[in-house]
């Protein structure tokens, strides 16, 4: 189980990197971000990809690395 947990964490870290790369382009809505962050998984369930991306965004916001405006556009915060 420890090996499986490490693989899941590695995959999460890779996906978070793709979310960060997408946000580096500028402010994006969740709908705009998902195709960019999941361009390597064209067969992904769009609803599942959106939920996963939102979880990454909320984690980044909790870490003060990203924020969302009233229009729903996410952006990176200066570190």
mmCIF file of C-alpha atoms in Angstrom:
data_model
loop_
_atom_site.group_PDB
_atom_site.id
_atom_site.type_symbol
_atom_site.label_atom_id
_atom_site.label_comp_id
_atom_site.label_asym_id
_atom_site.label_seq_id
_atom_site.Cartn_x
_atom_site.Cartn_y
_atom_site.Cartn_z
ATOM 1 C CA UNK A 1 0.000 0.000 0.000
ATOM 2 C CA UNK A 2 2.897 2.363 0.696
ATOM 3 C CA UNK A 3 4.058 2.115 -2.912
ATOM 4 C CA UNK A 4 0.532 2.841 -4.173
ATOM 5 C CA UNK A 5 0.307 5.904 -1.935
ATOM 6 C CA UNK A 6 3.606 7.178 -3.324
ATOM 7 C CA UNK A 7 2.378 6.704 -6.890
ATOM 8 C CA UNK A 8 -0.862 8.583 -6.126
ATOM 9 C CA UNK A 9 1.107 11.435 -4.528
ATOM 10 C CA UNK A 10 3.436 11.573 -7.527
ATOM 11 C CA UNK A 11 0.465 11.763 -9.910
ATOM 12 C CA UNK A 12 -1.146 14.504 -7.785
ATOM 13 C CA UNK A 13 2.098 16.488 -7.842
ATOM 14 C CA UNK A 14 2.331 16.172 -11.624
ATOM 15 C CA UNK A 15 -1.263 17.336 -12.053
ATOM 16 C CA UNK A 16 -0.725 20.244 -9.661
ATOM 17 C CA UNK A 17 2.239 21.254 -11.818
ATOM 18 C CA UNK A 18 -0.017 21.260 -14.879
ATOM 19 C CA UNK A 19 -2.606 23.381 -13.028
ATOM 20 C CA UNK A 20 0.142 25.840 -12.044
ATOM 21 C CA UNK A 21 1.438 25.943 -15.624
ATOM 22 C CA UNK A 22 -2.047 26.702 -16.923
ATOM 23 C CA UNK A 23 -2.508 29.500 -14.374
ATOM 24 C CA UNK A 24 0.868 30.954 -15.370
ATOM 25 C CA UNK A 25 -0.802 31.949 -18.659
ATOM 26 C CA UNK A 26 -3.049 34.350 -16.757
ATOM 27 C CA UNK A 27 -6.399 34.285 -14.965
ATOM 28 C CA UNK A 28 -8.644 31.394 -16.015
ATOM 29 C CA UNK A 29 -12.055 30.070 -15.108
ATOM 30 C CA UNK A 30 -12.293 26.422 -14.105
ATOM 31 C CA UNK A 31 -13.831 25.687 -17.509
ATOM 32 C CA UNK A 32 -10.863 27.323 -19.264
ATOM 33 C CA UNK A 33 -8.303 25.652 -17.025
ATOM 34 C CA UNK A 34 -9.467 22.035 -17.304
ATOM 35 C CA UNK A 35 -8.580 21.498 -21.003
ATOM 36 C CA UNK A 36 -5.128 22.981 -20.390
ATOM 37 C CA UNK A 37 -4.396 21.006 -17.221
ATOM 38 C CA UNK A 38 -5.751 17.739 -18.660
ATOM 39 C CA UNK A 39 -4.455 18.008 -22.231
ATOM 40 C CA UNK A 40 -2.456 14.827 -21.646
ATOM 41 C CA UNK A 41 -5.590 12.780 -20.859
ATOM 42 C CA UNK A 42 -8.015 13.377 -23.753
ATOM 43 C CA UNK A 43 -10.302 10.535 -22.637
ATOM 44 C CA UNK A 44 -10.755 11.918 -19.116
ATOM 45 C CA UNK A 45 -14.294 12.337 -17.796
ATOM 46 C CA UNK A 46 -14.831 16.134 -17.979
ATOM 47 C CA UNK A 47 -16.809 16.262 -14.729
ATOM 48 C CA UNK A 48 -14.189 14.242 -12.867
ATOM 49 C CA UNK A 49 -11.390 16.380 -14.339
ATOM 50 C CA UNK A 50 -13.212 19.548 -13.249
ATOM 51 C CA UNK A 51 -13.672 18.240 -9.683
ATOM 52 C CA UNK A 52 -10.025 17.234 -9.517
ATOM 53 C CA UNK A 53 -8.866 20.598 -10.886
ATOM 54 C CA UNK A 54 -11.075 22.421 -8.386
ATOM 55 C CA UNK A 55 -9.539 20.396 -5.557
ATOM 56 C CA UNK A 56 -6.076 21.483 -6.746
ATOM 57 C CA UNK A 57 -7.215 25.112 -6.975
ATOM 58 C CA UNK A 58 -8.707 25.047 -3.476
ATOM 59 C CA UNK A 59 -5.481 23.528 -2.124
ATOM 60 C CA UNK A 60 -3.450 26.256 -3.837
ATOM 61 C CA UNK A 61 -5.774 28.916 -2.399
ATOM 62 C CA UNK A 62 -5.439 27.430 1.112
ATOM 63 C CA UNK A 63 -1.653 27.662 0.656
ATOM 64 C CA UNK A 64 -1.989 31.329 -0.471
ATOM 65 C CA UNK A 65 -0.594 30.396 -3.891
ATOM 66 C CA UNK A 66 -3.765 31.140 -5.912
ATOM 67 C CA UNK A 67 -6.992 33.083 -5.585
ATOM 68 C CA UNK A 68 -10.298 33.445 -7.385
ATOM 69 C CA UNK A 69 -12.106 36.675 -8.257
ATOM 70 C CA UNK A 70 -15.892 37.233 -8.088
ATOM 71 C CA UNK A 71 -16.167 36.291 -11.787
ATOM 72 C CA UNK A 72 -14.667 32.860 -11.045
ATOM 73 C CA UNK A 73 -11.290 33.540 -12.657
ATOM 74 C CA UNK A 74 -8.402 31.867 -10.834
ATOM 75 C CA UNK A 75 -4.936 33.404 -10.756
ATOM 76 C CA UNK A 76 -1.571 32.770 -9.201
ATOM 77 C CA UNK A 77 -0.557 34.946 -6.283
ATOM 78 C CA UNK A 78 2.898 36.469 -6.068
ATOM 79 C CA UNK A 79 5.121 34.451 -3.798
#
